[in-house]
């Protein structure tokens, strides 16, 4: 049996809200295999985005362990976590987090260049990723010159550029129409099939979850159900 590329073990995540402690994740364990597309579903506030933040080393669990390819993120330094996000884990943020001073192409190039990729090679890889998400040219426009859907495509291109092992996608179709959303989720499924990329897809849409190898349902920070089915596209 293949070892999981992503493992959550007995995860608890709490936050302080004034005098109260809110439990976002409660005793959650989950293994994700290499090349698997897992859709995470559930009502607002059930812990979906928090789960992605933990997988991307953006937050630390209050208790439990998150492992990427057998390495416990809790034992990593800040520098090592940053390297992990640049090299192995791509992230599509719900709020996109594009830098307004950079062009679409430069936004996608930035993580590659920060990791030591030459400017020429980073430009080639970024251009390829933007073409793959079907962003209309020219690619030298700034985010405020793009529609919401086009900005979302740039954010997705930034997450898939290079050879990332894991892509964490938080509502990546939120600003897209149905047809465009279908193409983006189809692209994520292709990455799993062609590159062996592992995808965690947070979505509210059963239509998009139908592309997944497995659907995990959260409620109140706990896994309440899982389903496996053949991928259905169309």
mmCIF file of C-alpha atoms in Angstrom:
data_model
loop_
_atom_site.group_PDB
_atom_site.id
_atom_site.type_symbol
_atom_site.label_atom_id
_atom_site.label_comp_id
_atom_site.label_asym_id
_atom_site.label_seq_id
_atom_site.Cartn_x
_atom_site.Cartn_y
_atom_site.Cartn_z
ATOM 1 C CA UNK A 1 0.000 0.000 0.000
ATOM 2 C CA UNK A 2 1.338 3.461 -0.936
ATOM 3 C CA UNK A 3 2.241 5.681 1.999
ATOM 4 C CA UNK A 4 0.111 8.842 2.264
ATOM 5 C CA UNK A 5 1.681 12.042 0.973
ATOM 6 C CA UNK A 6 -0.466 14.001 3.424
ATOM 7 C CA UNK A 7 -1.473 12.749 6.861
ATOM 8 C CA UNK A 8 -3.504 14.430 9.601
ATOM 9 C CA UNK A 9 -3.334 12.582 12.917
ATOM 10 C CA UNK A 10 -5.607 13.446 15.874
ATOM 11 C CA UNK A 11 -5.735 17.113 14.847
ATOM 12 C CA UNK A 12 -7.226 19.711 17.164
ATOM 13 C CA UNK A 13 -7.205 23.408 16.261
ATOM 14 C CA UNK A 14 -8.608 26.069 18.576
ATOM 15 C CA UNK A 15 -8.802 29.855 18.302
ATOM 16 C CA UNK A 16 -9.420 32.554 20.854
ATOM 17 C CA UNK A 17 -12.409 34.821 20.218
ATOM 18 C CA UNK A 18 -12.357 37.276 23.073
ATOM 19 C CA UNK A 19 -12.844 35.317 26.296
ATOM 20 C CA UNK A 20 -14.051 32.223 24.434
ATOM 21 C CA UNK A 21 -12.116 29.368 22.881
ATOM 22 C CA UNK A 22 -13.490 28.140 19.563
ATOM 23 C CA UNK A 23 -12.611 24.658 18.334
ATOM 24 C CA UNK A 24 -12.278 24.773 14.537
ATOM 25 C CA UNK A 25 -10.935 21.220 14.135
ATOM 26 C CA UNK A 26 -11.771 18.440 16.613
ATOM 27 C CA UNK A 27 -9.870 15.136 16.764
ATOM 28 C CA UNK A 28 -9.562 14.800 12.984
ATOM 29 C CA UNK A 29 -7.483 12.118 11.270
ATOM 30 C CA UNK A 30 -7.184 11.810 7.496
ATOM 31 C CA UNK A 31 -4.745 10.216 5.041
ATOM 32 C CA UNK A 32 -4.427 11.442 1.455
ATOM 33 C CA UNK A 33 -2.646 9.312 -1.140
ATOM 34 C CA UNK A 34 -0.271 10.598 -3.828
ATOM 35 C CA UNK A 35 -2.227 11.610 -6.936
ATOM 36 C CA UNK A 36 -5.566 11.611 -5.129
ATOM 37 C CA UNK A 37 -8.162 14.359 -5.652
ATOM 38 C CA UNK A 38 -10.076 14.833 -2.418
ATOM 39 C CA UNK A 39 -13.019 17.229 -2.203
ATOM 40 C CA UNK A 40 -13.678 18.753 1.217
ATOM 41 C CA UNK A 41 -17.309 19.740 1.748
ATOM 42 C CA UNK A 42 -19.468 20.985 4.588
ATOM 43 C CA UNK A 43 -21.326 24.058 5.854
ATOM 44 C CA UNK A 44 -19.629 27.418 6.367
ATOM 45 C CA UNK A 45 -17.505 27.483 9.508
ATOM 46 C CA UNK A 46 -17.059 23.702 9.677
ATOM 47 C CA UNK A 47 -13.242 23.884 9.432
ATOM 48 C CA UNK A 48 -12.618 23.385 5.692
ATOM 49 C CA UNK A 49 -10.291 26.368 5.211
ATOM 50 C CA UNK A 50 -8.564 25.713 8.536
ATOM 51 C CA UNK A 51 -7.757 22.198 7.345
ATOM 52 C CA UNK A 52 -6.055 23.621 4.237
ATOM 53 C CA UNK A 53 -4.128 26.163 6.329
ATOM 54 C CA UNK A 54 -2.771 23.321 8.439
ATOM 55 C CA UNK A 55 -1.839 21.267 5.356
ATOM 56 C CA UNK A 56 -0.013 24.256 3.880
ATOM 57 C CA UNK A 57 1.918 25.001 7.098
ATOM 58 C CA UNK A 58 0.215 28.384 7.353
ATOM 59 C CA UNK A 59 -1.040 27.489 10.831
ATOM 60 C CA UNK A 60 0.007 24.991 13.479
ATOM 61 C CA UNK A 61 -2.380 22.536 15.125
ATOM 62 C CA UNK A 62 -3.171 23.004 18.789
ATOM 63 C CA UNK A 63 -2.710 19.253 19.140
ATOM 64 C CA UNK A 64 -1.908 16.397 16.793
ATOM 65 C CA UNK A 65 0.391 16.136 13.794
ATOM 66 C CA UNK A 66 0.384 17.091 10.113
ATOM 67 C CA UNK A 67 2.861 15.165 7.963
ATOM 68 C CA UNK A 68 3.847 15.829 4.344
ATOM 69 C CA UNK A 69 5.564 12.813 2.797
ATOM 70 C CA UNK A 70 6.303 11.488 6.265
ATOM 71 C CA UNK A 71 7.799 14.736 7.594
ATOM 72 C CA UNK A 72 6.073 16.339 10.583
ATOM 73 C CA UNK A 73 5.426 20.025 9.831
ATOM 74 C CA UNK A 74 5.570 20.720 13.571
ATOM 75 C CA UNK A 75 9.304 20.022 13.549
ATOM 76 C CA UNK A 76 10.072 22.449 10.730
ATOM 77 C CA UNK A 77 11.577 25.894 11.109
ATOM 78 C CA UNK A 78 9.888 28.956 9.578
ATOM 79 C CA UNK A 79 12.415 28.842 6.725
ATOM 80 C CA UNK A 80 11.738 25.159 6.053
ATOM 81 C CA UNK A 81 7.991 25.777 5.956
ATOM 82 C CA UNK A 82 8.465 28.598 3.465
ATOM 83 C CA UNK A 83 10.575 26.302 1.291
ATOM 84 C CA UNK A 84 7.877 23.635 1.475
ATOM 85 C CA UNK A 85 5.257 26.083 0.169
ATOM 86 C CA UNK A 86 7.504 27.291 -2.646
ATOM 87 C CA UNK A 87 8.651 23.852 -3.781
ATOM 88 C CA UNK A 88 6.056 21.230 -2.946
ATOM 89 C CA UNK A 89 2.730 22.783 -1.909
ATOM 90 C CA UNK A 90 0.742 25.164 -4.114
ATOM 91 C CA UNK A 91 -2.099 27.165 -2.566
ATOM 92 C CA UNK A 92 -5.154 28.788 -4.162
ATOM 93 C CA UNK A 93 -6.368 31.222 -1.519
ATOM 94 C CA UNK A 94 -10.047 32.056 -1.182
ATOM 95 C CA UNK A 95 -9.107 35.749 -1.329
ATOM 96 C CA UNK A 96 -6.539 35.048 -4.082
ATOM 97 C CA UNK A 97 -3.727 37.090 -2.428
ATOM 98 C CA UNK A 98 -2.351 38.470 -5.700
ATOM 99 C CA UNK A 99 0.189 41.286 -5.392
ATOM 100 C CA UNK A 100 -1.363 44.363 -7.069
ATOM 101 C CA UNK A 101 2.012 45.862 -8.029
ATOM 102 C CA UNK A 102 2.965 42.796 -10.108
ATOM 103 C CA UNK A 103 1.579 41.682 -13.454
ATOM 104 C CA UNK A 104 -0.237 38.379 -13.840
ATOM 105 C CA UNK A 105 2.941 36.807 -15.196
ATOM 106 C CA UNK A 106 5.077 38.252 -12.387
ATOM 107 C CA UNK A 107 2.640 37.001 -9.725
ATOM 108 C CA UNK A 108 3.062 33.465 -11.031
ATOM 109 C CA UNK A 109 6.823 33.845 -11.448
ATOM 110 C CA UNK A 110 7.446 35.158 -7.925
ATOM 111 C CA UNK A 111 7.378 31.882 -5.903
ATOM 112 C CA UNK A 112 9.568 30.211 -8.541
ATOM 113 C CA UNK A 113 12.152 33.007 -8.452
ATOM 114 C CA UNK A 114 12.136 33.086 -4.642
ATOM 115 C CA UNK A 115 13.076 29.415 -4.758
ATOM 116 C CA UNK A 116 16.082 30.123 -6.994
ATOM 117 C CA UNK A 117 14.631 29.474 -10.460
ATOM 118 C CA UNK A 118 16.257 31.698 -13.080
ATOM 119 C CA UNK A 119 14.167 34.571 -14.425
ATOM 120 C CA UNK A 120 14.025 33.068 -17.903
ATOM 121 C CA UNK A 121 12.939 29.643 -16.697
ATOM 122 C CA UNK A 122 10.436 31.128 -14.234
ATOM 123 C CA UNK A 123 8.942 33.196 -17.060
ATOM 124 C CA UNK A 124 8.588 30.098 -19.245
ATOM 125 C CA UNK A 125 6.970 28.040 -16.492
ATOM 126 C CA UNK A 126 4.643 30.878 -15.482
ATOM 127 C CA UNK A 127 3.568 31.510 -19.072
ATOM 128 C CA UNK A 128 2.850 27.803 -19.525
ATOM 129 C CA UNK A 129 0.714 27.733 -16.370
ATOM 130 C CA UNK A 130 -1.242 30.841 -17.443
ATOM 131 C CA UNK A 131 -1.899 29.303 -20.839
ATOM 132 C CA UNK A 132 -3.075 26.113 -19.170
ATOM 133 C CA UNK A 133 -5.687 27.965 -17.096
ATOM 134 C CA UNK A 134 -6.738 29.806 -20.272
ATOM 135 C CA UNK A 135 -5.919 33.351 -19.168
ATOM 136 C CA UNK A 136 -6.263 35.545 -22.272
ATOM 137 C CA UNK A 137 -3.109 37.317 -23.374
ATOM 138 C CA UNK A 138 -1.386 39.650 -22.810
ATOM 139 C CA UNK A 139 -0.117 38.309 -19.480
ATOM 140 C CA UNK A 140 1.533 41.602 -18.501
ATOM 141 C CA UNK A 141 -1.671 43.110 -17.110
ATOM 142 C CA UNK A 142 -1.979 43.935 -13.416
ATOM 143 C CA UNK A 143 -4.694 42.370 -11.213
ATOM 144 C CA UNK A 144 -6.830 45.538 -11.259
ATOM 145 C CA UNK A 145 -6.956 45.258 -15.058
ATOM 146 C CA UNK A 146 -8.412 41.740 -14.861
ATOM 147 C CA UNK A 147 -11.913 40.511 -14.087
ATOM 148 C CA UNK A 148 -12.556 38.542 -10.908
ATOM 149 C CA UNK A 149 -12.598 35.311 -12.862
ATOM 150 C CA UNK A 150 -9.325 36.160 -14.595
ATOM 151 C CA UNK A 151 -7.706 36.976 -11.251
ATOM 152 C CA UNK A 152 -8.824 33.565 -10.016
ATOM 153 C CA UNK A 153 -7.125 31.936 -13.008
ATOM 154 C CA UNK A 154 -3.880 33.737 -12.136
ATOM 155 C CA UNK A 155 -4.106 32.457 -8.552
ATOM 156 C CA UNK A 156 -4.596 28.903 -9.819
ATOM 157 C CA UNK A 157 -1.699 29.242 -12.276
ATOM 158 C CA UNK A 158 0.559 30.386 -9.427
ATOM 159 C CA UNK A 159 -0.389 27.259 -7.443
ATOM 160 C CA UNK A 160 0.271 24.772 -10.266
ATOM 161 C CA UNK A 161 3.379 26.349 -11.846
ATOM 162 C CA UNK A 162 6.430 24.139 -11.568
ATOM 163 C CA UNK A 163 6.304 20.646 -10.126
ATOM 164 C CA UNK A 164 4.280 20.929 -6.938
ATOM 165 C CA UNK A 165 3.339 17.634 -5.307
ATOM 166 C CA UNK A 166 0.277 19.019 -3.510
ATOM 167 C CA UNK A 167 -2.207 21.734 -4.499
ATOM 168 C CA UNK A 168 -4.564 23.113 -1.845
ATOM 169 C CA UNK A 169 -7.499 24.842 -3.538
ATOM 170 C CA UNK A 170 -9.902 26.857 -1.380
ATOM 171 C CA UNK A 171 -13.056 27.449 -3.470
ATOM 172 C CA UNK A 172 -11.026 27.913 -6.686
ATOM 173 C CA UNK A 173 -14.168 28.281 -8.820
ATOM 174 C CA UNK A 174 -15.818 30.950 -6.670
ATOM 175 C CA UNK A 175 -15.552 33.789 -9.209
ATOM 176 C CA UNK A 176 -16.085 31.661 -12.309
ATOM 177 C CA UNK A 177 -19.184 30.800 -14.303
ATOM 178 C CA UNK A 178 -20.248 27.150 -14.477
ATOM 179 C CA UNK A 179 -18.501 26.378 -17.779
ATOM 180 C CA UNK A 180 -15.245 28.028 -16.655
ATOM 181 C CA UNK A 181 -15.475 26.288 -13.287
ATOM 182 C CA UNK A 182 -15.877 22.948 -15.041
ATOM 183 C CA UNK A 183 -12.709 23.557 -17.061
ATOM 184 C CA UNK A 184 -10.700 24.536 -13.969
ATOM 185 C CA UNK A 185 -11.757 21.491 -11.941
ATOM 186 C CA UNK A 186 -11.151 19.311 -14.997
ATOM 187 C CA UNK A 187 -7.644 20.806 -15.156
ATOM 188 C CA UNK A 188 -7.028 19.934 -11.499
ATOM 189 C CA UNK A 189 -8.179 16.373 -12.193
ATOM 190 C CA UNK A 190 -5.786 16.221 -15.158
ATOM 191 C CA UNK A 191 -2.901 17.264 -12.898
ATOM 192 C CA UNK A 192 -3.683 14.275 -10.669
ATOM 193 C CA UNK A 193 -3.752 11.921 -13.641
ATOM 194 C CA UNK A 194 -0.788 13.304 -15.600
ATOM 195 C CA UNK A 195 1.612 14.488 -12.892
ATOM 196 C CA UNK A 196 0.469 12.511 -9.866
ATOM 197 C CA UNK A 197 -0.334 15.802 -8.121
ATOM 198 C CA UNK A 198 -2.376 15.496 -4.930
ATOM 199 C CA UNK A 199 -5.304 17.943 -4.737
ATOM 200 C CA UNK A 200 -7.355 19.020 -1.727
ATOM 201 C CA UNK A 201 -10.348 20.911 -3.136
ATOM 202 C CA UNK A 202 -12.647 22.853 -0.825
ATOM 203 C CA UNK A 203 -15.983 23.385 -2.533
ATOM 204 C CA UNK A 204 -19.660 23.932 -1.772
ATOM 205 C CA UNK A 205 -20.669 22.583 -5.173
ATOM 206 C CA UNK A 206 -21.576 18.884 -5.506
ATOM 207 C CA UNK A 207 -21.061 19.356 -9.267
ATOM 208 C CA UNK A 208 -17.357 20.050 -8.778
ATOM 209 C CA UNK A 209 -16.970 17.388 -6.090
ATOM 210 C CA UNK A 210 -18.042 14.839 -8.718
ATOM 211 C CA UNK A 211 -14.519 15.038 -10.188
ATOM 212 C CA UNK A 212 -13.009 13.820 -6.910
ATOM 213 C CA UNK A 213 -11.724 10.352 -6.085
ATOM 214 C CA UNK A 214 -13.101 10.856 -2.594
ATOM 215 C CA UNK A 215 -15.401 13.359 -0.903
ATOM 216 C CA UNK A 216 -14.876 14.152 2.785
ATOM 217 C CA UNK A 217 -17.704 15.854 4.655
ATOM 218 C CA UNK A 218 -16.942 18.047 7.685
ATOM 219 C CA UNK A 219 -19.255 19.337 10.357
ATOM 220 C CA UNK A 220 -18.150 21.201 13.482
ATOM 221 C CA UNK A 221 -14.526 20.387 12.712
ATOM 222 C CA UNK A 222 -15.054 16.637 12.471
ATOM 223 C CA UNK A 223 -15.266 14.209 9.573
ATOM 224 C CA UNK A 224 -18.859 13.005 9.581
ATOM 225 C CA UNK A 225 -18.876 11.073 6.309
ATOM 226 C CA UNK A 226 -16.725 10.002 3.366
ATOM 227 C CA UNK A 227 -17.674 8.704 -0.043
ATOM 228 C CA UNK A 228 -15.686 7.150 -2.842
ATOM 229 C CA UNK A 229 -16.941 6.955 -6.407
ATOM 230 C CA UNK A 230 -15.566 6.795 -9.924
ATOM 231 C CA UNK A 231 -14.716 10.230 -11.261
ATOM 232 C CA UNK A 232 -17.623 11.603 -13.289
ATOM 233 C CA UNK A 233 -16.866 14.441 -15.678
ATOM 234 C CA UNK A 234 -19.487 16.355 -17.583
#
